[in-house]
mmCIF file of C-alpha atoms in Angstrom:
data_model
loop_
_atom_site.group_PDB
_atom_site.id
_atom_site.type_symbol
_atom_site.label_atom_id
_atom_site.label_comp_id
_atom_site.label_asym_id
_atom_site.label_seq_id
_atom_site.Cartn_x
_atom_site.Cartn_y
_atom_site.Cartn_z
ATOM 1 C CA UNK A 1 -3.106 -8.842 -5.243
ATOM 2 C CA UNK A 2 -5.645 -10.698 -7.018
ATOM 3 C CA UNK A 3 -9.243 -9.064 -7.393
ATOM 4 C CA UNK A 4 -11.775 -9.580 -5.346
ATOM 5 C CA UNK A 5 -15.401 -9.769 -6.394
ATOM 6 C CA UNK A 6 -17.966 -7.515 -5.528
ATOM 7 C CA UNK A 7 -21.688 -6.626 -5.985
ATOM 8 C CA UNK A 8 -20.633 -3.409 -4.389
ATOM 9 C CA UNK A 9 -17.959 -2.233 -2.315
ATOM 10 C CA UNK A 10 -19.874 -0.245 0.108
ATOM 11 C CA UNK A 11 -19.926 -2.137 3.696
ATOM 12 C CA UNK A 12 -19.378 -5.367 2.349
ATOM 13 C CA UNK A 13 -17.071 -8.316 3.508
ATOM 14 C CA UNK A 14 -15.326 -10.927 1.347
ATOM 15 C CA UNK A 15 -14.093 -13.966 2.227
ATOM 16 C CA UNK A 16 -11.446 -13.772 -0.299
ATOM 17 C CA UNK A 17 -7.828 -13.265 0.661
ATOM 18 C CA UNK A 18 -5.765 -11.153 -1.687
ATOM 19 C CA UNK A 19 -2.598 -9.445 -1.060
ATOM 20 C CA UNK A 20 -1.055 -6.058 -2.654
ATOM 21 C CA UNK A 21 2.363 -5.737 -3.358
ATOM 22 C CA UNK A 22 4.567 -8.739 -4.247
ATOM 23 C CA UNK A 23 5.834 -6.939 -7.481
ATOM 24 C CA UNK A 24 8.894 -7.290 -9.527
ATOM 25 C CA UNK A 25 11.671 -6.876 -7.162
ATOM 26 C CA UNK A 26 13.719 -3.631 -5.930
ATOM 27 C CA UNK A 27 17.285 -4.220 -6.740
ATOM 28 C CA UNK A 28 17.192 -3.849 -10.600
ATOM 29 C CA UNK A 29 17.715 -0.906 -13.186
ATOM 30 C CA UNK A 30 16.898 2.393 -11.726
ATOM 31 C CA UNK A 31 16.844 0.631 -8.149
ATOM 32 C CA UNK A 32 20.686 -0.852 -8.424
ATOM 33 C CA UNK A 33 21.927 1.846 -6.888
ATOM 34 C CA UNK A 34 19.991 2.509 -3.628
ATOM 35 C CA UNK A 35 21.594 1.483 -0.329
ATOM 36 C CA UNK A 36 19.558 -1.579 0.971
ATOM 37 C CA UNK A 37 18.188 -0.251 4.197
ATOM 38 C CA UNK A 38 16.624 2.929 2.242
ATOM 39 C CA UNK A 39 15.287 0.203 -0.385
ATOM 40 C CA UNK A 40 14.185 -1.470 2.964
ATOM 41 C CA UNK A 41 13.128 1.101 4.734
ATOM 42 C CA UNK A 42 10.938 2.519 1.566
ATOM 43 C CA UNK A 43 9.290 -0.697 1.978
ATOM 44 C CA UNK A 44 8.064 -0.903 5.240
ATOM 45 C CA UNK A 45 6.629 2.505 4.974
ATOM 46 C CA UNK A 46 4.905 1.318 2.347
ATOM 47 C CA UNK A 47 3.215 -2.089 3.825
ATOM 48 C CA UNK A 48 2.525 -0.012 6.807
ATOM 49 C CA UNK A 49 0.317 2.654 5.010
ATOM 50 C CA UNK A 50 -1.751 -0.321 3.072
ATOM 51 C CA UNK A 51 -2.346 -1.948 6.522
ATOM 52 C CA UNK A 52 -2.320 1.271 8.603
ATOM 53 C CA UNK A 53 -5.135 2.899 6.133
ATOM 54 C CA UNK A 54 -6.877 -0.248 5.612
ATOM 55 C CA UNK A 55 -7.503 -1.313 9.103
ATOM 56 C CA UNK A 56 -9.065 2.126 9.748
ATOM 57 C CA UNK A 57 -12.031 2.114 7.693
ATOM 58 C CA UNK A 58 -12.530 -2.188 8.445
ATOM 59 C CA UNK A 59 -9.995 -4.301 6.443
ATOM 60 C CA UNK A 60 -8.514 -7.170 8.276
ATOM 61 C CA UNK A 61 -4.868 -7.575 7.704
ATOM 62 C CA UNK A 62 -3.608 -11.323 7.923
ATOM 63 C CA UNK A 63 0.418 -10.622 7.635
ATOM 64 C CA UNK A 64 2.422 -7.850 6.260
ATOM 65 C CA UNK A 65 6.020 -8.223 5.359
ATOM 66 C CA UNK A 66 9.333 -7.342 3.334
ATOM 67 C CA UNK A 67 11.455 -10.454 1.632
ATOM 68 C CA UNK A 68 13.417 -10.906 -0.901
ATOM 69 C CA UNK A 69 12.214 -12.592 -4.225
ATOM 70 C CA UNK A 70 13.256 -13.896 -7.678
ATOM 71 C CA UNK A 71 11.481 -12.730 -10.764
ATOM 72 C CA UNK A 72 13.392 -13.151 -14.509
ATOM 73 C CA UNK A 73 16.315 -14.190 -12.917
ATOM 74 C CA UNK A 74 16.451 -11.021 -10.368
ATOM 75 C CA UNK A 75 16.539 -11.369 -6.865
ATOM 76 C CA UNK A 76 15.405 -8.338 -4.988
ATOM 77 C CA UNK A 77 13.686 -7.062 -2.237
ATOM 78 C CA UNK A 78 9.627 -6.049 -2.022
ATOM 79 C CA UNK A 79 6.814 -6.563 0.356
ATOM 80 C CA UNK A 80 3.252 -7.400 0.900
ATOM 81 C CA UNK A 81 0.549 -7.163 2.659
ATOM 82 C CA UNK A 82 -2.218 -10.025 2.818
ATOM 83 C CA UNK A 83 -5.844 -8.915 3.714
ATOM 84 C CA UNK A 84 -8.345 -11.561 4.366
ATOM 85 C CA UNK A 85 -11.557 -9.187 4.852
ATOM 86 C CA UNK A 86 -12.480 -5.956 3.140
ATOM 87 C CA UNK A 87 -15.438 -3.624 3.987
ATOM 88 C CA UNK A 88 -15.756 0.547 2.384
ATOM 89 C CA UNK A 89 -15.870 2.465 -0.081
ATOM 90 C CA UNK A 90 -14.630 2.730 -3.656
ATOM 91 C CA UNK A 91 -12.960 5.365 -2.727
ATOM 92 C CA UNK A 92 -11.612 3.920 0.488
ATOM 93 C CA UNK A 93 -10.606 0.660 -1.972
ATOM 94 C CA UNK A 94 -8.476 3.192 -3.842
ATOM 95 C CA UNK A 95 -6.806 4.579 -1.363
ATOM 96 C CA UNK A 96 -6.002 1.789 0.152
ATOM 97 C CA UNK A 97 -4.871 -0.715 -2.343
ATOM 98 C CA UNK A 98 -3.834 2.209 -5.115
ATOM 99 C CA UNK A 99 -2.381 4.938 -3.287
ATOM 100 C CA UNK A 100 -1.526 4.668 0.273
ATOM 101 C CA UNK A 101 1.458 2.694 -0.194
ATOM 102 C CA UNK A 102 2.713 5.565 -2.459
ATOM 103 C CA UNK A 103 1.897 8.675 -0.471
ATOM 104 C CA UNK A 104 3.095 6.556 2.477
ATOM 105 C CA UNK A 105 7.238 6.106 1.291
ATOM 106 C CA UNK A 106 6.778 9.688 -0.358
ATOM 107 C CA UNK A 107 6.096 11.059 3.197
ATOM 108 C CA UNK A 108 9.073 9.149 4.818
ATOM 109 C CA UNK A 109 11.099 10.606 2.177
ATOM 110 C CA UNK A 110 10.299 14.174 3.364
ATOM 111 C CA UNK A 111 10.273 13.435 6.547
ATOM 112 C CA UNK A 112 13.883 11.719 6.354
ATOM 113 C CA UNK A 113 15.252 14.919 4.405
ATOM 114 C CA UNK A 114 15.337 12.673 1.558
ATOM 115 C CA UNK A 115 12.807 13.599 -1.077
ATOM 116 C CA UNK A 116 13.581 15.123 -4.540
ATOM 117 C CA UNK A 117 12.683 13.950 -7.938
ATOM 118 C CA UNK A 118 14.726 11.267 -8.629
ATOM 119 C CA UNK A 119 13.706 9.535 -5.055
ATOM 120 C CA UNK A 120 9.648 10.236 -5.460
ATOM 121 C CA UNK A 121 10.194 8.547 -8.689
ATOM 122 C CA UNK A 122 11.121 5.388 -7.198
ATOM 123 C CA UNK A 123 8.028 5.520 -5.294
ATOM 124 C CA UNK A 124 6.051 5.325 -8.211
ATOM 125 C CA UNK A 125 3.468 2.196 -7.582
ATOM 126 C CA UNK A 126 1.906 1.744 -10.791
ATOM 127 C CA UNK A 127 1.320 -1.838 -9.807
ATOM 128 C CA UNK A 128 -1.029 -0.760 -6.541
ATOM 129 C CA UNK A 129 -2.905 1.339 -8.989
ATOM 130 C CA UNK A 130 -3.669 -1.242 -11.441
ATOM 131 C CA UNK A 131 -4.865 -3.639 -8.663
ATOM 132 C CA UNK A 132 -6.842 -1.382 -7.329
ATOM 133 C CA UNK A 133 -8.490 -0.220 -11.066
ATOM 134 C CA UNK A 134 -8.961 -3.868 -11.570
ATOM 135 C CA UNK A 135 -10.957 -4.149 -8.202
ATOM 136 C CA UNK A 136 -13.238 -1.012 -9.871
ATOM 137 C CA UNK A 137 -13.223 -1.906 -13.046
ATOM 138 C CA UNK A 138 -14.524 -5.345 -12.593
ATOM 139 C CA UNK A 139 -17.960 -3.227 -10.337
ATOM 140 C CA UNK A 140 -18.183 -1.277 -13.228
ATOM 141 C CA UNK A 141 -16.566 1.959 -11.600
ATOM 142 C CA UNK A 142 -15.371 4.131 -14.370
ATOM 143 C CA UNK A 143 -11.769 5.857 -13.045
ATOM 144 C CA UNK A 144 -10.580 8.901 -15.220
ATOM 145 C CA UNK A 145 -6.506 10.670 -14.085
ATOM 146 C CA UNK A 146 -8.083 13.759 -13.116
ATOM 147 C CA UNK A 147 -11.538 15.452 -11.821
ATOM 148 C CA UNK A 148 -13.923 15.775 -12.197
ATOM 149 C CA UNK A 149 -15.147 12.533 -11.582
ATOM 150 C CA UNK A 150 -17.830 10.583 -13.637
ATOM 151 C CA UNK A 151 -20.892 9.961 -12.092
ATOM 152 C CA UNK A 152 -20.526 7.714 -9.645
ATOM 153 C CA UNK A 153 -16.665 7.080 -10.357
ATOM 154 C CA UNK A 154 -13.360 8.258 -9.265
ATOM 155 C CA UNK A 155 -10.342 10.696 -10.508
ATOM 156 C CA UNK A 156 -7.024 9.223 -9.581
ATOM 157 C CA UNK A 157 -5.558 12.804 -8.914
ATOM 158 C CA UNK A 158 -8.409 12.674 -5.379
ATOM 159 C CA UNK A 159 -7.808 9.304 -4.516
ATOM 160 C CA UNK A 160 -3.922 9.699 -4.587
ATOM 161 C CA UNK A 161 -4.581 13.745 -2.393
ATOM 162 C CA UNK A 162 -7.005 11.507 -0.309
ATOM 163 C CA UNK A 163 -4.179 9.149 0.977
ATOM 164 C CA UNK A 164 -1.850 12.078 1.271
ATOM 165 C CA UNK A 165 -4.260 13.616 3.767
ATOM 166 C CA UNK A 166 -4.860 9.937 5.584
ATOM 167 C CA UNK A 167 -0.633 8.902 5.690
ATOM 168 C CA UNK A 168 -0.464 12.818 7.474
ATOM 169 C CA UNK A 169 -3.224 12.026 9.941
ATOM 170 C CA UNK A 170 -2.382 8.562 10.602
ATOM 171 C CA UNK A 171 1.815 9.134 10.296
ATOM 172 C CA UNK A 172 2.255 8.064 14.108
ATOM 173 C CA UNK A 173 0.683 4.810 13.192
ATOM 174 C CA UNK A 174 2.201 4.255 10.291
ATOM 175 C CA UNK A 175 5.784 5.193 11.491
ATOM 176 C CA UNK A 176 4.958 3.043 14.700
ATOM 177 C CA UNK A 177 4.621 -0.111 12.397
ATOM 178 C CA UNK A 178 6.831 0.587 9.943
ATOM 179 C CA UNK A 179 9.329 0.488 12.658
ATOM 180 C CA UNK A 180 8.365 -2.505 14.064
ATOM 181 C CA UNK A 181 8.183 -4.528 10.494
ATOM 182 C CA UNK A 182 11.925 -3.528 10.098
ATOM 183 C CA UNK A 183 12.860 -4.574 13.980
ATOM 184 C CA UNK A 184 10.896 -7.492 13.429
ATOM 185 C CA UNK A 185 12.268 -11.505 12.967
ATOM 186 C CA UNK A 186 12.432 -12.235 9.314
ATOM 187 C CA UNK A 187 10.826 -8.414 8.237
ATOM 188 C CA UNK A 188 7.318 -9.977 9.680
ATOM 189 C CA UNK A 189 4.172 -8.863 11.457
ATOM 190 C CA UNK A 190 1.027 -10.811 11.807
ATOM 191 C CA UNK A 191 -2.135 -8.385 11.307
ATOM 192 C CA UNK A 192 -2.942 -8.491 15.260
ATOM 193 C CA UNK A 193 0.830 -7.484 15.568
ATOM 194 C CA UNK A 194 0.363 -4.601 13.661
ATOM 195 C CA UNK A 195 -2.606 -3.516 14.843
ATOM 196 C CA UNK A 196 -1.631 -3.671 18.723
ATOM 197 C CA UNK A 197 1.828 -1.737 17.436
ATOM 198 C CA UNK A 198 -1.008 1.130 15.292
ATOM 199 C CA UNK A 199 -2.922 1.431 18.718
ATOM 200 C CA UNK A 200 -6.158 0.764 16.329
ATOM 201 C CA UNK A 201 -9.244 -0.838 18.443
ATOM 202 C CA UNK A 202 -12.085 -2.376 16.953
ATOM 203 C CA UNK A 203 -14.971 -0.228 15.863
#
């Protein structure tokens, strides 16, 4: 994802598109040996709660997918999701760039029967939360691991029990696209795809 710039987050658009995810791919050291449809299906719970979460409080998602991709040699699976619009807060930019990919593939993984500690470490998406604290950094928001906040900042340990709470409201949505991006040609959904399959409507 590359940053966007901002004046302040609060309510306002950019034109800029920017995409989360895209990292180095799945498929290498502690990855190698995870069966590619839960690798796969990790992923697409992951796109869907960036573009689940971010259409609710006004992003625009432009595509969200899973591919595979060659980095150092590697080639692997991973996904992204391109946004063309953003509108919220900072603490809405968090969660939805930082965490909600995260707390999204941890709650498949508990839902599935799945989860223990080895699998919620490979959920781990230190590259969403650098994005995002890149995004706040360059407005000036100081970010600190735990509460309580600075003044007008953010603790991680909120925004990350934030998108917990959101991926639990929202799971229908975000299991209803999730599905779809995996039953999809090439692993693909187009924004307006997605959210037709969330049931979101325009505010």
């Amino acid at each position: 994802m590359q940053p966007v710039n901002r004046q302040h987050a609060l309510n306002r658009p950019t034109d800029a598109m920017y995409t989360l995810d895209e990292h180095t791919p799945y498929r290498h050291g502690r990855y190698e040996f995870t069966p590619l449809p839960l690798i796969q299906r990790g992923l697409a719970y992951h796109e869907a709660g960036h573009v689940v979460l971010g259409q609710l409080v006004g992003f625009t998602c432009e595509r969200v997918r899973i591919h595979t991709i060659t980095r150092g040699g590697v080639t692997g699976w991973t996904g992204a999701t391109t946004w063309a619009r953003s509108f919220g807060t900072y603490l809405d930019i968090a969660v939805v760039c930082g965490a909600a990919g995260q707390a999204a593939d941890l709650h498949q993984l508990t839902e599935s029967g799945r989860l223990t500690p080895e699998t919620a470490s490979l959920t781990v998406a230190e590259h969403d939360k650098q994005m995002a604290l890149s995004i706040l950094t360059a407005d000036g928001v100081q970010v600190t691991e735990t509460g309580p906040a600075p003044d007008g900042g953010l603790a991680w340990d909120h925004v990350m029990t934030t998108a917990q709470q959101r991926v639990d409201c929202e799971w229908d949505r975000i299991t209803a696209v999730a599905e779809a991006l995996l039953a999809a040609p090439a692993f693909t959904l187009t924004g307006a795809q997605a959210v037709q399959i969330a049931g979101i409507t325009a505010a």
